């Protein structure tokens, strides 16, 4: 199932998505002690992170944050997905440091960095009924999500939760460490936050696809545990 929400204004789209996330968190936290939120990188989600940052009524100390993927650059690099998430959201003072789970790309070899993050995910999943609560995704102009690109072996991975990829064909053209489809699809709710600016025909193609059709893009392969996606789309 795919739910579509179209907007002409990024502020409004960020505000409404943030409110929807807040309500969902409060509902989930009625029946459990912690909430897991997986953050993607890229430019599109940053306004949503900035909007969430200002919601004081969120139960910040109960939220566990994870990163979908990381570019293998020094941790302080401006293109680091984690660094941007810190700048716009995770710098809030009432988030306990032990609730922030990130990918340390300064660990060598990089395969070990990927394995360390996979262990972190395993550990959390063991105590959370084998699922994450919410996954926030953006989509690249080629239909990639996290660092899962069409044609790359990472997209085909069936067993591991985290893998090291070959160098990306999009900037920054470095290796990435990414959650796999297996890991992303353990999410109970999947929200896409995208703009049609660089990918309007791709978006139309995806939106026109019927459920029984064959999927072509990584973005279409993330359906979560309930086989549904909610798309917030900024229309130009
Ligand atoms: O490279 C990446 O790209 C996607 C999409 O980013 P956007 O800039 O087009 O919004 C992002 O979600 C992913 O985490 C990142 O590593």
GROMACS .gro file of C-alpha atoms and ligand atoms in nm:
model
  252
    1UNK     CA    1   0.000   0.000   0.000
    2UNK     CA    2   0.128   0.347  -0.083
    3UNK     CA    3  -0.003   0.666   0.076
    4UNK     CA    4   0.071   0.992  -0.108
    5UNK     CA    5   0.089   1.342   0.036
    6UNK     CA    6   0.166   1.619  -0.211
    7UNK     CA    7   0.287   1.966  -0.111
    8UNK     CA    8   0.397   2.290  -0.274
    9UNK     CA    9   0.564   2.427   0.036
   10UNK     CA   10   0.861   2.264   0.211
   11UNK     CA   11   0.794   2.429   0.549
   12UNK     CA   12   0.437   2.301   0.553
   13UNK     CA   13   0.547   1.954   0.439
   14UNK     CA   14   0.813   1.941   0.715
   15UNK     CA   15   0.570   2.066   0.976
   16UNK     CA   16   0.297   1.814   0.888
   17UNK     CA   17   0.540   1.523   0.865
   18UNK     CA   18   0.692   1.619   1.202
   19UNK     CA   19   0.347   1.629   1.364
   20UNK     CA   20   0.258   1.292   1.215
   21UNK     CA   21   0.586   1.148   1.349
   22UNK     CA   22   0.520   1.296   1.692
   23UNK     CA   23   0.172   1.141   1.709
   24UNK     CA   24   0.303   0.805   1.593
   25UNK     CA   25   0.578   0.809   1.858
   26UNK     CA   26   0.335   0.890   2.134
   27UNK     CA   27   0.103   0.612   2.020
   28UNK     CA   28   0.387   0.355   2.003
   29UNK     CA   29   0.526   0.461   2.340
   30UNK     CA   30   0.191   0.386   2.506
   31UNK     CA   31   0.281   0.019   2.487
   32UNK     CA   32   0.661   0.014   2.511
   33UNK     CA   33   0.955   0.189   2.674
   34UNK     CA   34   1.160   0.303   2.376
   35UNK     CA   35   1.115   0.410   2.016
   36UNK     CA   36   1.361   0.352   1.733
   37UNK     CA   37   1.400   0.609   1.457
   38UNK     CA   38   1.623   0.543   1.156
   39UNK     CA   39   1.755   0.856   0.988
   40UNK     CA   40   1.875   0.879   0.629
   41UNK     CA   41   2.128   1.129   0.502
   42UNK     CA   42   2.115   1.357   0.200
   43UNK     CA   43   1.980   1.707   0.161
   44UNK     CA   44   1.607   1.656   0.146
   45UNK     CA   45   1.550   1.535   0.502
   46UNK     CA   46   1.747   1.811   0.675
   47UNK     CA   47   1.452   2.058   0.693
   48UNK     CA   48   1.241   1.783   0.853
   49UNK     CA   49   1.519   1.717   1.109
   50UNK     CA   50   1.535   2.091   1.188
   51UNK     CA   51   1.157   2.095   1.241
   52UNK     CA   52   1.167   1.789   1.468
   53UNK     CA   53   1.450   1.951   1.666
   54UNK     CA   54   1.217   2.225   1.788
   55UNK     CA   55   0.940   1.995   1.916
   56UNK     CA   56   0.988   2.010   2.291
   57UNK     CA   57   0.701   1.774   2.363
   58UNK     CA   58   0.874   1.474   2.202
   59UNK     CA   59   0.985   1.205   2.452
   60UNK     CA   60   1.347   1.260   2.344
   61UNK     CA   61   1.506   1.045   2.614
   62UNK     CA   62   1.309   0.741   2.494
   63UNK     CA   63   1.413   0.760   2.130
   64UNK     CA   64   1.697   0.551   1.989
   65UNK     CA   65   1.847   0.695   1.671
   66UNK     CA   66   2.015   0.497   1.393
   67UNK     CA   67   2.166   0.599   1.058
   68UNK     CA   68   2.070   0.419   0.736
   69UNK     CA   69   2.408   0.462   0.573
   70UNK     CA   70   2.734   0.647   0.584
   71UNK     CA   71   2.981   0.778   0.330
   72UNK     CA   72   3.332   0.646   0.407
   73UNK     CA   73   3.490   0.982   0.479
   74UNK     CA   74   3.650   1.116   0.797
   75UNK     CA   75   3.379   1.145   1.065
   76UNK     CA   76   3.408   1.525   1.067
   77UNK     CA   77   3.363   1.563   0.689
   78UNK     CA   78   3.076   1.795   0.590
   79UNK     CA   79   2.931   1.520   0.368
   80UNK     CA   80   2.899   1.279   0.660
   81UNK     CA   81   2.535   1.177   0.703
   82UNK     CA   82   2.583   1.149   1.078
   83UNK     CA   83   2.747   1.490   1.106
   84UNK     CA   84   2.448   1.649   0.930
   85UNK     CA   85   2.203   1.461   1.151
   86UNK     CA   86   2.390   1.593   1.456
   87UNK     CA   87   2.390   1.948   1.320
   88UNK     CA   88   2.016   1.952   1.254
   89UNK     CA   89   1.866   1.715   1.509
   90UNK     CA   90   2.087   1.508   1.735
   91UNK     CA   91   2.258   1.806   1.902
   92UNK     CA   92   1.949   1.837   2.127
   93UNK     CA   93   2.079   1.823   2.481
   94UNK     CA   94   1.814   1.586   2.617
   95UNK     CA   95   1.902   1.295   2.386
   96UNK     CA   96   2.111   1.047   2.590
   97UNK     CA   97   2.439   0.977   2.409
   98UNK     CA   98   2.389   0.602   2.446
   99UNK     CA   99   2.070   0.635   2.234
  100UNK     CA  100   2.264   0.761   1.932
  101UNK     CA  101   2.388   0.477   1.713
  102UNK     CA  102   2.617   0.582   1.431
  103UNK     CA  103   2.859   0.430   1.182
  104UNK     CA  104   3.222   0.498   1.260
  105UNK     CA  105   3.396   0.508   0.922
  106UNK     CA  106   3.732   0.573   1.082
  107UNK     CA  107   3.750   0.209   1.196
  108UNK     CA  108   3.980   0.010   0.969
  109UNK     CA  109   3.944  -0.202   0.774
  110UNK     CA  110   3.604  -0.068   0.665
  111UNK     CA  111   3.459  -0.421   0.667
  112UNK     CA  112   3.511  -0.414   1.045
  113UNK     CA  113   3.328  -0.080   1.069
  114UNK     CA  114   3.034  -0.239   0.884
  115UNK     CA  115   3.040  -0.543   1.115
  116UNK     CA  116   3.049  -0.322   1.426
  117UNK     CA  117   2.738  -0.137   1.312
  118UNK     CA  118   2.568  -0.464   1.227
  119UNK     CA  119   2.638  -0.583   1.584
  120UNK     CA  120   2.477  -0.263   1.714
  121UNK     CA  121   2.165  -0.332   1.507
  122UNK     CA  122   2.151  -0.699   1.615
  123UNK     CA  123   2.181  -0.596   1.976
  124UNK     CA  124   1.896  -0.345   1.950
  125UNK     CA  125   1.673  -0.581   1.748
  126UNK     CA  126   1.717  -0.856   2.007
  127UNK     CA  127   1.558  -0.636   2.270
  128UNK     CA  128   1.290  -0.480   2.049
  129UNK     CA  129   1.096  -0.771   1.899
  130UNK     CA  130   1.313  -0.777   1.584
  131UNK     CA  131   1.179  -0.451   1.441
  132UNK     CA  132   1.244  -0.078   1.422
  133UNK     CA  133   0.961   0.168   1.472
  134UNK     CA  134   1.016   0.428   1.202
  135UNK     CA  135   1.236   0.462   0.896
  136UNK     CA  136   1.285   0.803   0.730
  137UNK     CA  137   1.403   0.778   0.371
  138UNK     CA  138   1.491   1.017   0.097
  139UNK     CA  139   1.540   0.904  -0.262
  140UNK     CA  140   1.828   0.995  -0.494
  141UNK     CA  141   1.767   1.098  -0.859
  142UNK     CA  142   1.845   0.741  -0.969
  143UNK     CA  143   1.595   0.584  -0.726
  144UNK     CA  144   1.851   0.484  -0.463
  145UNK     CA  145   1.774   0.482  -0.093
  146UNK     CA  146   2.033   0.472   0.185
  147UNK     CA  147   2.340   0.358  -0.014
  148UNK     CA  148   2.152   0.090  -0.205
  149UNK     CA  149   2.210   0.161  -0.572
  150UNK     CA  150   2.068  -0.029  -0.870
  151UNK     CA  151   2.319  -0.286  -0.997
  152UNK     CA  152   2.534  -0.286  -0.683
  153UNK     CA  153   2.581  -0.612  -0.494
  154UNK     CA  154   2.465  -0.445  -0.170
  155UNK     CA  155   2.112  -0.432  -0.310
  156UNK     CA  156   2.111  -0.810  -0.354
  157UNK     CA  157   2.232  -0.889   0.002
  158UNK     CA  158   1.985  -1.124   0.170
  159UNK     CA  159   2.164  -1.231   0.488
  160UNK     CA  160   2.352  -0.938   0.639
  161UNK     CA  161   2.197  -0.630   0.798
  162UNK     CA  162   2.487  -0.399   0.705
  163UNK     CA  163   2.738  -0.410   0.420
  164UNK     CA  164   3.030  -0.215   0.279
  165UNK     CA  165   2.961  -0.109  -0.082
  166UNK     CA  166   3.180  -0.033  -0.379
  167UNK     CA  167   3.242   0.335  -0.464
  168UNK     CA  168   2.923   0.525  -0.535
  169UNK     CA  169   2.860   0.661  -0.885
  170UNK     CA  170   2.709   0.975  -0.730
  171UNK     CA  171   2.890   1.233  -0.517
  172UNK     CA  172   3.063   1.182  -0.286
  173UNK     CA  173   3.215   0.899  -0.496
  174UNK     CA  174   3.345   0.696  -0.208
  175UNK     CA  175   3.262   0.358  -0.060
  176UNK     CA  176   2.960   0.353   0.168
  177UNK     CA  177   2.844   0.146   0.464
  178UNK     CA  178   2.474   0.083   0.443
  179UNK     CA  179   2.185  -0.098   0.602
  180UNK     CA  180   2.059  -0.363   0.360
  181UNK     CA  181   1.702  -0.420   0.241
  182UNK     CA  182   1.680  -0.696   0.500
  183UNK     CA  183   1.751  -0.442   0.776
  184UNK     CA  184   1.544  -0.154   0.635
  185UNK     CA  185   1.247  -0.385   0.590
  186UNK     CA  186   1.238  -0.455   0.963
  187UNK     CA  187   1.077  -0.110   1.004
  188UNK     CA  188   0.715  -0.093   1.115
  189UNK     CA  189   0.658   0.239   0.940
  190UNK     CA  190   0.834   0.376   0.631
  191UNK     CA  191   0.819   0.745   0.539
  192UNK     CA  192   0.971   0.892   0.222
  193UNK     CA  193   1.044   1.262   0.216
  194UNK     CA  194   1.128   1.371  -0.139
  195UNK     CA  195   1.118   1.653  -0.391
  196UNK     CA  196   1.026   1.605  -0.757
  197UNK     CA  197   1.289   1.862  -0.858
  198UNK     CA  198   1.547   1.621  -1.002
  199UNK     CA  199   1.334   1.314  -1.045
  200UNK     CA  200   0.979   1.398  -1.153
  201UNK     CA  201   0.958   1.133  -1.428
  202UNK     CA  202   1.109   0.871  -1.197
  203UNK     CA  203   0.856   0.959  -0.929
  204UNK     CA  204   0.569   0.940  -1.181
  205UNK     CA  205   0.695   0.600  -1.293
  206UNK     CA  206   0.705   0.472  -0.935
  207UNK     CA  207   0.366   0.618  -0.843
  208UNK     CA  208   0.202   0.469  -1.155
  209UNK     CA  209   0.333   0.122  -1.085
  210UNK     CA  210   0.070  -0.130  -0.974
  211UNK     CA  211   0.142  -0.358  -0.679
  212UNK     CA  212   0.158  -0.665  -0.906
  213UNK     CA  213   0.416  -0.503  -1.140
  214UNK     CA  214   0.786  -0.577  -1.112
  215UNK     CA  215   0.974  -0.316  -0.909
  216UNK     CA  216   1.268  -0.143  -1.075
  217UNK     CA  217   1.420   0.093  -0.819
  218UNK     CA  218   1.566   0.038  -0.471
  219UNK     CA  219   1.310   0.285  -0.331
  220UNK     CA  220   1.029   0.051  -0.433
  221UNK     CA  221   1.184  -0.241  -0.250
  222UNK     CA  222   1.151  -0.089   0.098
  223UNK     CA  223   0.806  -0.181   0.224
  224UNK     CA  224   0.869  -0.241   0.594
  225UNK     CA  225   0.694  -0.500   0.807
  226UNK     CA  226   0.344  -0.382   0.706
  227UNK     CA  227   0.403  -0.365   0.333
  228UNK     CA  228   0.329   0.006   0.315
  229UNK     CA  229   0.501   0.335   0.242
  230UNK     CA  230   0.398   0.696   0.305
  231UNK     CA  231   0.539   0.948   0.056
  232UNK     CA  232   0.567   1.319   0.132
  233UNK     CA  233   0.636   1.477  -0.206
  234UNK     CA  234   0.734   1.839  -0.265
  235UNK     CA  235   0.597   1.933  -0.609
  236UNK     CA  236   0.770   2.210  -0.803
  237LIG     O1  237   2.372   0.951  -0.083
  237LIG     C1  238   2.269   0.952  -0.023
  237LIG     O2  239   2.156   0.987  -0.088
  237LIG     C2  240   2.024   0.962  -0.038
  237LIG     C3  241   1.933   1.067  -0.101
  237LIG     O3  242   1.979   1.197  -0.068
  237LIG     P1  243   1.916   1.332  -0.123
  237LIG     O4  244   2.029   1.434  -0.112
  237LIG     O5  245   1.877   1.309  -0.265
  237LIG     O6  246   1.801   1.371  -0.035
  237LIG     C4  247   2.026   0.963   0.113
  237LIG     O7  248   1.901   0.933   0.165
  237LIG     C5  249   2.135   0.871   0.165
  237LIG     O8  250   2.131   0.858   0.306
  237LIG     C6  251   2.267   0.929   0.123
  237LIG     O9  252   2.379   0.860   0.169
   0.00000   0.00000   0.00000
